[in-house]
Coordinates of C-alpha atoms in Angstrom, one line a residue:
M1 CA 280.2 185.6 176.5
S2 CA 277.3 183.5 176.7
L3 CA 276.6 180.1 174.1
K4 CA 274.9 181.5 171.2
T5 CA 271.9 179.5 171.0
A6 CA 268.5 179.1 168.8
F7 CA 265.2 177.8 169.0
S8 CA 262.0 177.9 166.7
A9 CA 258.3 177.6 167.0
P10 CA 255.4 177.4 164.7
G11 CA 252.5 178.9 163.1
K12 CA 249.0 177.4 163.6
A13 CA 245.5 176.8 161.7
L14 CA 242.2 176.1 164.1
L15 CA 241.0 173.2 162.1
A16 CA 238.1 172.5 164.6
G17 CA 236.8 174.5 167.2
G18 CA 236.2 178.4 166.1
Y19 CA 234.7 180.6 168.2
L20 CA 233.7 178.6 170.6
V21 CA 237.8 177.7 171.4
L22 CA 237.0 182.0 173.6
D23 CA 235.4 179.9 176.0
P24 CA 236.6 176.8 178.6
T25 CA 233.5 174.9 178.4
Y26 CA 234.6 173.9 174.8
S27 CA 237.7 172.1 172.8
A28 CA 239.4 173.1 170.1
Y29 CA 241.7 170.8 167.6
V30 CA 244.7 173.6 166.5
V31 CA 247.4 172.2 163.6
A32 CA 250.7 173.0 164.8
L33 CA 252.4 174.2 160.9
S34 CA 255.4 173.7 159.4
A35 CA 256.3 177.5 159.0
R36 CA 258.5 178.4 161.8
M37 CA 259.5 181.3 163.7
H38 CA 263.9 181.5 164.8
A39 CA 264.9 182.9 167.7
V40 CA 269.3 183.2 167.8
I41 CA 270.7 184.4 170.9
Q42 CA 273.8 185.6 172.3
G43 CA 274.6 187.5 175.5
T44 CA 277.9 189.2 176.8
A45 CA 278.6 190.6 180.3
S46 CA 278.0 194.6 180.3
N47 CA 277.5 196.9 183.1
A48 CA 274.0 197.2 181.6
T49 CA 270.9 195.8 180.7
T50 CA 270.3 196.1 176.0
I51 CA 268.4 193.7 174.7
T52 CA 269.1 194.2 170.5
V53 CA 266.8 192.2 168.4
N54 CA 267.0 192.0 164.6
S55 CA 264.9 191.3 161.7
P56 CA 267.3 190.8 158.5
Q57 CA 264.1 189.6 156.4
F58 CA 262.7 192.9 157.1
A59 CA 263.2 196.7 156.4
E60 CA 263.5 198.8 159.5
G61 CA 263.8 195.0 161.1
T62 CA 265.9 196.4 164.3
W63 CA 264.6 197.5 167.4
E64 CA 266.5 197.7 170.6
F65 CA 265.4 197.3 174.4
S66 CA 267.3 198.8 177.9
A67 CA 265.8 198.0 181.3
E68 CA 266.5 198.9 184.8
L69 CA 267.2 196.1 187.4
T70 CA 266.5 198.5 190.4
G71 CA 263.7 200.6 191.1
A72 CA 260.2 201.8 190.0
S73 CA 261.1 200.1 186.9
A74 CA 262.8 197.9 187.6
Y75 CA 262.6 195.0 185.0
R76 CA 260.6 196.9 182.6
A77 CA 261.6 196.8 178.7
K78 CA 262.3 200.7 177.7
S79 CA 262.1 201.1 173.5
L80 CA 265.2 202.8 172.8
K81 CA 264.8 202.0 168.3
N82 CA 261.6 201.2 167.2
V83 CA 258.7 200.3 169.0
N84 CA 257.5 196.7 168.7
P85 CA 254.5 196.0 171.5
F86 CA 255.1 192.1 171.4
L87 CA 258.9 192.2 171.9
E88 CA 258.1 195.1 174.6
A89 CA 255.9 192.8 176.7
T90 CA 257.8 189.6 176.5
I91 CA 260.8 191.5 178.0
T92 CA 259.2 193.0 180.2
V93 CA 257.8 189.7 181.2
L94 CA 260.7 187.3 181.2
L95 CA 262.7 190.3 183.2
S96 CA 260.1 190.4 185.6
Y97 CA 260.0 186.9 186.4
I98 CA 263.9 186.2 186.4
Q99 CA 264.6 188.8 188.3
P100 CA 267.9 188.6 187.1
T101 CA 270.5 190.3 189.2
S102 CA 273.6 190.5 186.5
H103 CA 274.0 193.0 183.6
Y104 CA 273.9 191.6 180.0
N105 CA 274.4 193.3 176.2
I106 CA 271.7 190.6 174.8
E107 CA 271.7 190.0 170.7
I108 CA 268.8 188.2 169.1
I109 CA 267.9 187.7 165.8
I110 CA 264.5 186.9 164.0
Y111 CA 264.0 184.1 161.3
S112 CA 260.8 184.3 160.0
D113 CA 260.0 181.2 156.9
D114 CA 258.2 182.6 153.9
A115 CA 254.7 181.1 154.5
F116 CA 253.7 183.2 157.6
H117 CA 254.3 186.4 155.0
S118 CA 253.0 187.4 151.7
Q119 CA 256.3 187.1 149.7
D120 CA 257.9 189.6 146.9
P121 CA 257.8 187.5 143.6
E122 CA 261.2 189.1 141.7
E123 CA 262.8 188.0 145.5
L124 CA 261.4 184.6 145.6
A125 CA 262.5 184.5 141.8
K126 CA 265.9 186.2 142.2
N127 CA 266.5 183.9 145.3
P128 CA 264.3 180.2 144.7
T129 CA 266.5 178.2 146.9
K130 CA 266.5 180.4 149.7
R131 CA 265.1 179.2 153.4
F132 CA 264.4 183.1 154.2
H133 CA 263.1 185.3 151.9
N134 CA 263.6 189.4 152.8
H135 CA 261.0 192.0 152.0
K136 CA 261.8 195.9 150.8
E137 CA 259.4 196.8 153.2
P138 CA 259.1 197.3 157.3
I139 CA 257.1 194.4 158.7
S140 CA 254.4 196.1 158.9
K141 CA 253.8 196.9 156.3
V142 CA 254.3 193.4 155.0
P143 CA 250.9 191.3 154.8
K144 CA 249.9 188.3 157.1
T145 CA 249.0 185.1 156.3
G146 CA 247.8 184.4 159.4
L147 CA 249.5 181.7 160.7
G148 CA 249.9 183.2 164.4
S149 CA 253.4 184.9 163.1
S150 CA 252.8 187.1 166.9
A151 CA 252.6 183.7 168.5
A152 CA 255.1 182.5 167.2
L153 CA 257.4 185.2 167.4
V154 CA 256.6 185.4 170.9
S155 CA 256.6 181.6 172.1
V156 CA 260.4 181.4 170.6
V157 CA 262.0 184.9 172.0
T158 CA 260.5 183.4 175.6
A159 CA 262.0 180.2 175.2
A160 CA 265.4 182.1 174.0
I161 CA 265.5 184.8 176.7
L162 CA 264.3 182.0 179.5
S163 CA 267.5 179.6 178.3
H164 CA 270.1 183.0 178.3
Y165 CA 269.2 183.6 182.4
K166 CA 268.0 180.4 183.5
P167 CA 269.1 177.2 181.1
E168 CA 268.2 174.9 184.0
L169 CA 265.1 175.4 183.5
T170 CA 264.8 175.5 179.5
K171 CA 266.9 172.2 180.3
D172 CA 265.6 169.0 178.2
F173 CA 262.2 171.3 177.3
T174 CA 260.7 168.8 174.8
T175 CA 260.9 166.5 177.3
N176 CA 260.1 168.2 180.7
R177 CA 256.3 169.3 180.7
T178 CA 257.3 171.8 183.9
A179 CA 259.5 173.4 181.6
L180 CA 257.4 173.2 178.5
D181 CA 254.1 174.9 181.1
R182 CA 256.1 177.7 182.4
I183 CA 257.5 178.9 178.5
H184 CA 253.8 178.4 177.7
F185 CA 252.2 180.4 180.8
L186 CA 254.8 183.5 180.2
A187 CA 254.3 183.6 176.6
Q188 CA 250.7 183.7 177.4
L189 CA 251.1 186.6 179.5
A190 CA 253.1 188.3 176.9
H191 CA 250.6 188.1 174.4
C192 CA 248.1 188.9 175.9
T193 CA 249.9 192.2 177.2
A194 CA 251.5 193.4 173.7
Q195 CA 247.2 193.1 172.0
K196 CA 245.9 195.0 175.3
K197 CA 243.5 191.9 176.0
I198 CA 243.1 188.4 177.0
G199 CA 242.3 186.3 173.5
S200 CA 241.6 182.7 173.3
G201 CA 246.0 182.2 173.1
F202 CA 244.6 178.9 171.3
D203 CA 248.0 180.1 168.7
V204 CA 250.6 180.4 171.7
A205 CA 249.9 176.7 172.9
S206 CA 250.6 175.2 169.9
A207 CA 253.6 177.2 169.1
V208 CA 254.7 176.2 172.3
F209 CA 253.0 173.0 172.2
G210 CA 252.7 172.2 168.5
S211 CA 249.1 169.8 167.4
I212 CA 247.2 169.8 170.3
I213 CA 243.7 169.5 171.6
Y214 CA 243.3 172.7 173.6
R215 CA 241.0 174.3 176.4
R216 CA 241.8 177.8 177.4
F217 CA 242.9 179.2 180.9
V218 CA 240.1 180.8 182.5
A219 CA 240.7 184.8 181.9
S220 CA 240.1 185.9 185.0
I221 CA 243.8 184.0 186.5
L222 CA 246.0 187.5 184.9
G223 CA 243.4 190.0 186.4
D224 CA 245.4 193.3 185.8
L225 CA 249.0 191.8 185.0
T226 CA 248.5 192.1 182.0
S227 CA 249.1 196.1 182.1
F228 CA 251.8 196.5 183.8
E229 CA 252.0 200.2 184.0
K230 CA 249.6 199.9 187.0
Y231 CA 252.1 198.0 189.6
E232 CA 255.5 199.6 190.5
G233 CA 258.3 197.0 189.2
P234 CA 258.7 194.8 192.2
E235 CA 255.1 194.6 193.1
Y236 CA 254.6 193.6 189.3
A237 CA 257.7 190.6 189.2
S238 CA 256.2 188.6 192.1
L239 CA 253.1 188.5 190.7
V240 CA 254.6 187.6 187.5
Q241 CA 256.0 184.6 189.8
T242 CA 253.2 183.5 192.0
L243 CA 251.2 183.3 188.7
I244 CA 253.9 181.5 187.0
D245 CA 254.6 179.2 189.7
S246 CA 251.6 178.6 191.7
T247 CA 248.4 179.4 190.1
N248 CA 246.6 176.3 188.5
W249 CA 245.9 177.8 185.2
G250 CA 243.2 175.2 184.2
V251 CA 244.5 174.5 180.3
R252 CA 244.5 171.6 178.1
T253 CA 247.1 171.2 175.5
D254 CA 246.8 167.3 174.9
P255 CA 248.8 166.0 171.7
I256 CA 247.5 165.1 168.8
G257 CA 248.8 164.1 165.7
L258 CA 247.4 163.4 162.0
P259 CA 247.7 159.7 161.3
A260 CA 250.0 158.8 158.7
G261 CA 248.7 159.0 154.7
L262 CA 246.5 162.3 155.4
S263 CA 248.0 165.9 155.6
L264 CA 246.6 169.2 155.8
L265 CA 246.1 171.4 152.2
M266 CA 246.1 175.2 153.4
G267 CA 245.2 177.4 150.6
D268 CA 245.5 181.6 150.9
I269 CA 242.7 183.0 149.2
S270 CA 244.0 186.3 149.8
G271 CA 240.4 188.0 150.6
G272 CA 241.4 189.7 154.0
S273 CA 238.9 189.2 157.3
E274 CA 239.0 191.9 160.1
T275 CA 239.1 188.9 162.9
P276 CA 238.4 191.0 165.9
K277 CA 235.2 192.4 164.2
L278 CA 233.9 188.8 163.1
V279 CA 234.7 188.0 166.9
S280 CA 232.4 190.7 168.4
T281 CA 229.7 189.9 166.2
V282 CA 229.7 186.9 166.9
L283 CA 230.1 186.8 171.0
Q284 CA 227.1 189.7 170.2
W285 CA 225.0 187.2 168.3
R286 CA 225.7 184.5 171.6
K287 CA 223.9 187.8 174.6
D288 CA 221.6 188.7 172.2
Q289 CA 220.0 184.7 171.7
P290 CA 221.7 182.9 175.0
E291 CA 219.4 179.4 173.7
R292 CA 220.0 179.6 170.5
S293 CA 223.7 180.1 170.7
L294 CA 223.9 177.9 173.4
Q295 CA 222.0 174.6 170.8
V296 CA 224.1 175.6 168.1
W297 CA 227.3 175.5 169.7
T298 CA 226.5 172.4 171.6
E299 CA 226.0 170.7 168.1
L300 CA 229.2 172.6 167.0
N301 CA 230.6 171.1 169.6
N302 CA 229.4 167.5 169.3
A303 CA 231.4 167.9 165.3
N304 CA 234.0 169.4 166.2
M305 CA 234.9 166.0 168.9
G306 CA 233.8 163.7 166.4
L307 CA 236.5 165.2 163.8
V308 CA 238.7 164.2 167.0
S309 CA 237.4 161.0 168.2
L310 CA 237.5 160.1 164.2
L311 CA 241.2 161.1 163.9
D312 CA 241.8 159.2 166.8
K313 CA 240.3 156.0 165.3
F314 CA 242.4 156.0 162.1
Q315 CA 245.5 156.0 164.8
K316 CA 244.0 153.2 166.2
L317 CA 243.5 151.5 163.2
H318 CA 246.8 151.8 162.0
E319 CA 248.6 150.8 164.7
S320 CA 246.8 147.2 165.3
N321 CA 245.9 147.2 161.2
P322 CA 248.2 148.7 159.0
E323 CA 246.9 146.2 155.9
L324 CA 243.6 147.5 156.8
Y325 CA 245.0 150.9 156.7
N326 CA 246.4 151.2 153.8
T327 CA 243.5 150.2 152.1
V328 CA 241.2 152.8 153.9
I329 CA 244.0 155.7 152.3
E330 CA 243.9 153.8 148.6
E331 CA 240.1 154.6 149.5
A332 CA 240.4 157.7 149.6
K333 CA 242.7 158.7 147.5
R334 CA 240.8 157.9 144.7
K335 CA 237.6 159.4 146.0
S336 CA 236.1 163.2 146.6
G337 CA 234.9 163.7 150.4
S338 CA 231.9 164.1 147.9
E339 CA 231.7 160.4 146.7
L340 CA 232.7 159.0 150.2
S341 CA 230.1 160.4 152.3
T342 CA 227.9 158.0 150.6
S343 CA 231.1 155.4 150.8
N344 CA 230.6 151.9 152.3
E345 CA 234.0 152.7 154.1
V346 CA 232.7 153.4 157.4
L347 CA 235.3 155.5 159.1
L348 CA 235.5 157.6 155.8
K349 CA 232.4 158.4 155.3
E350 CA 232.1 159.4 158.9
L351 CA 234.8 161.3 158.5
A352 CA 233.7 163.4 156.0
N353 CA 230.2 163.6 157.3
S354 CA 232.4 165.7 160.2
F355 CA 233.5 168.1 158.1
S356 CA 229.1 168.6 156.7
Q357 CA 228.5 168.6 160.0
I358 CA 231.3 171.0 161.3
R359 CA 230.5 173.4 157.9
K360 CA 226.7 173.3 158.9
G361 CA 226.9 174.9 162.2
L362 CA 229.8 177.8 160.9
K363 CA 227.0 178.1 158.5
T364 CA 224.1 178.1 160.3
M365 CA 225.9 181.2 162.8
T366 CA 226.7 183.0 159.7
L367 CA 223.3 182.7 158.9
E368 CA 222.2 184.2 161.7
S369 CA 224.9 186.3 163.7
G370 CA 225.6 188.1 159.9
A371 CA 229.5 187.6 160.6
P372 CA 230.8 185.5 157.4
I373 CA 232.5 182.7 159.0
E374 CA 231.4 181.0 155.9
P375 CA 230.3 183.0 153.4
E376 CA 229.1 182.2 149.5
S377 CA 232.7 182.8 148.0
Q378 CA 233.7 180.2 150.4
T379 CA 231.5 177.6 150.2
V380 CA 231.9 177.6 145.9
I381 CA 235.7 177.5 147.2
L382 CA 235.4 174.2 149.6
D383 CA 232.3 172.7 147.5
E384 CA 234.4 172.1 144.4
S385 CA 237.8 171.5 146.3
T386 CA 235.5 168.7 148.1
K387 CA 234.6 167.5 144.4
L388 CA 238.4 166.6 143.7
P389 CA 239.3 163.1 144.4
G390 CA 241.7 162.8 147.6
V391 CA 239.8 166.0 149.3
I392 CA 238.5 163.9 152.4
G393 CA 236.7 167.9 153.9
G394 CA 237.5 171.2 154.5
V395 CA 236.9 174.2 156.5
V396 CA 237.3 177.7 157.0
P397 CA 239.8 177.5 159.6
G398 CA 240.1 179.9 163.0
A399 CA 237.7 182.3 163.0
G400 CA 236.8 181.8 159.1
G401 CA 236.2 185.2 156.7
Y402 CA 238.1 185.2 153.3
D403 CA 241.5 185.0 153.8
A404 CA 242.2 181.1 153.5
I405 CA 240.2 176.9 153.8
C406 CA 242.2 174.1 154.7
L407 CA 241.3 171.1 153.5
L408 CA 242.3 167.1 154.9
V409 CA 243.8 165.2 152.0
A410 CA 244.8 161.7 151.7
T411 CA 248.5 162.7 151.4
D412 CA 249.8 161.3 148.1
S413 CA 247.2 163.5 146.0
V414 CA 248.2 166.6 146.6
E415 CA 250.2 167.3 143.9
S416 CA 247.6 166.1 142.0
I417 CA 244.9 168.3 144.1
K418 CA 246.7 171.3 142.9
K419 CA 246.7 170.6 139.3
Q420 CA 243.0 169.9 139.3
A421 CA 242.3 172.9 141.0
A422 CA 244.3 175.0 138.8
A423 CA 242.2 173.8 135.5
N424 CA 239.0 174.7 137.9
P425 CA 237.7 178.0 137.2
A426 CA 236.2 178.2 140.5
L427 CA 239.5 177.7 142.3
Q428 CA 242.3 179.1 139.9
H429 CA 242.9 181.8 142.2
V430 CA 243.7 179.7 146.0
N431 CA 247.2 180.2 146.4
W432 CA 248.5 176.1 147.9
L433 CA 250.5 177.2 151.1
D434 CA 254.1 175.4 150.9
L435 CA 253.4 173.5 154.6
H436 CA 252.3 170.8 156.4
Q437 CA 251.3 169.0 160.3
E438 CA 254.2 168.7 162.8
N439 CA 253.1 167.9 165.7
I440 CA 255.8 169.1 167.6
G441 CA 256.2 173.2 169.0
L442 CA 259.1 174.7 170.2
A443 CA 262.2 172.9 169.3
C444 CA 266.0 173.7 169.6
E445 CA 267.6 174.4 166.1
D446 CA 270.9 173.4 164.2
L447 CA 272.9 177.2 164.2
N448 CA 274.3 175.9 161.2
Q449 CA 271.0 177.0 159.1
Y450 CA 271.3 180.2 159.7
A451 CA 275.1 180.3 158.9

């Protein structure tokens, strides 16, 4: 029996770079969040390869797969119980890359932090201190909150399976860039395969690397590998190995954290948005109006990178002059974003205005493309939020729409902001998520927390 090991991967919020992240010309700022997907793995030697994945928090949360190690279908996961395209693709990609010669019965237990899904109030009231709450419905029927649960799942299962078969390839992965890159590329291929399309990949990258400046890979390097049905098993396995080990992905994943004293505050609006429809509408606008859309995207990219540059300046000030930095943060706690936009404190003024410039670009896209990226209802919520002391600025994260808002706030003002929001009719329906920004992505976990 192999050692039992555990890993976790975070959810994400795309703070700056929505839509532009689809184009490798541009970079985006992706924030890793404290909501994590966990995988505990253990295997025993056997005369056949089976992988059972249990998710005890959800009804019908068991998926079983088998795989042959020889022949035309070698390494291809075959569903034996229930269907989960993300697990099936991940297992197929991993076994194809590893090309194991020994059989195992492998069990993987998945735990999901509460923030990934809408919670059952009855369950929360019954077990308020429990970390992993249960659901009465299958996972497919439990609403998600848009934090990247599928990307976190694929990434953490990738790390778990790779560590089982090839522990030397995941040794010290938190400090070993080569090991992290390998996990990242495998997870990107698996996630694209499961979705049957090649997305931007920022959610997978953040699940692996944490909070980052991200520039996507060129989609063409994946070729037809997202459709493994087109290949005989051994041929597919060889192509996967070449893609992972010998191909320049050209991706950017530079670490970046929030400066001390600043935090993200995520608000769930529960409005419901169809991200694929939003994206297709914007891409059609870009196709129909190439010159105008390039102008808008160039201005929006300048605003996005301006925000990143300002956060770097905050970090450097904190390191070089902590006393002055503390006075800056104190002013951020006292004033609202609206007030900071005319502040004498230059850094805070520029930071507040950078959010205004990003929102201006998103509103322009909303008006000109017809996609509700920052619809009027979200504009009202963001405008009212920016009037609260301690709120520096905010945006609709990711592809935008009616789902959520993301605020940059003074850390010490979080509880005060929530109280003031509860008294504001325009903000009373916002559900503030119990989340914070984290620097790290994939992590090894202590098994005791799952006992």
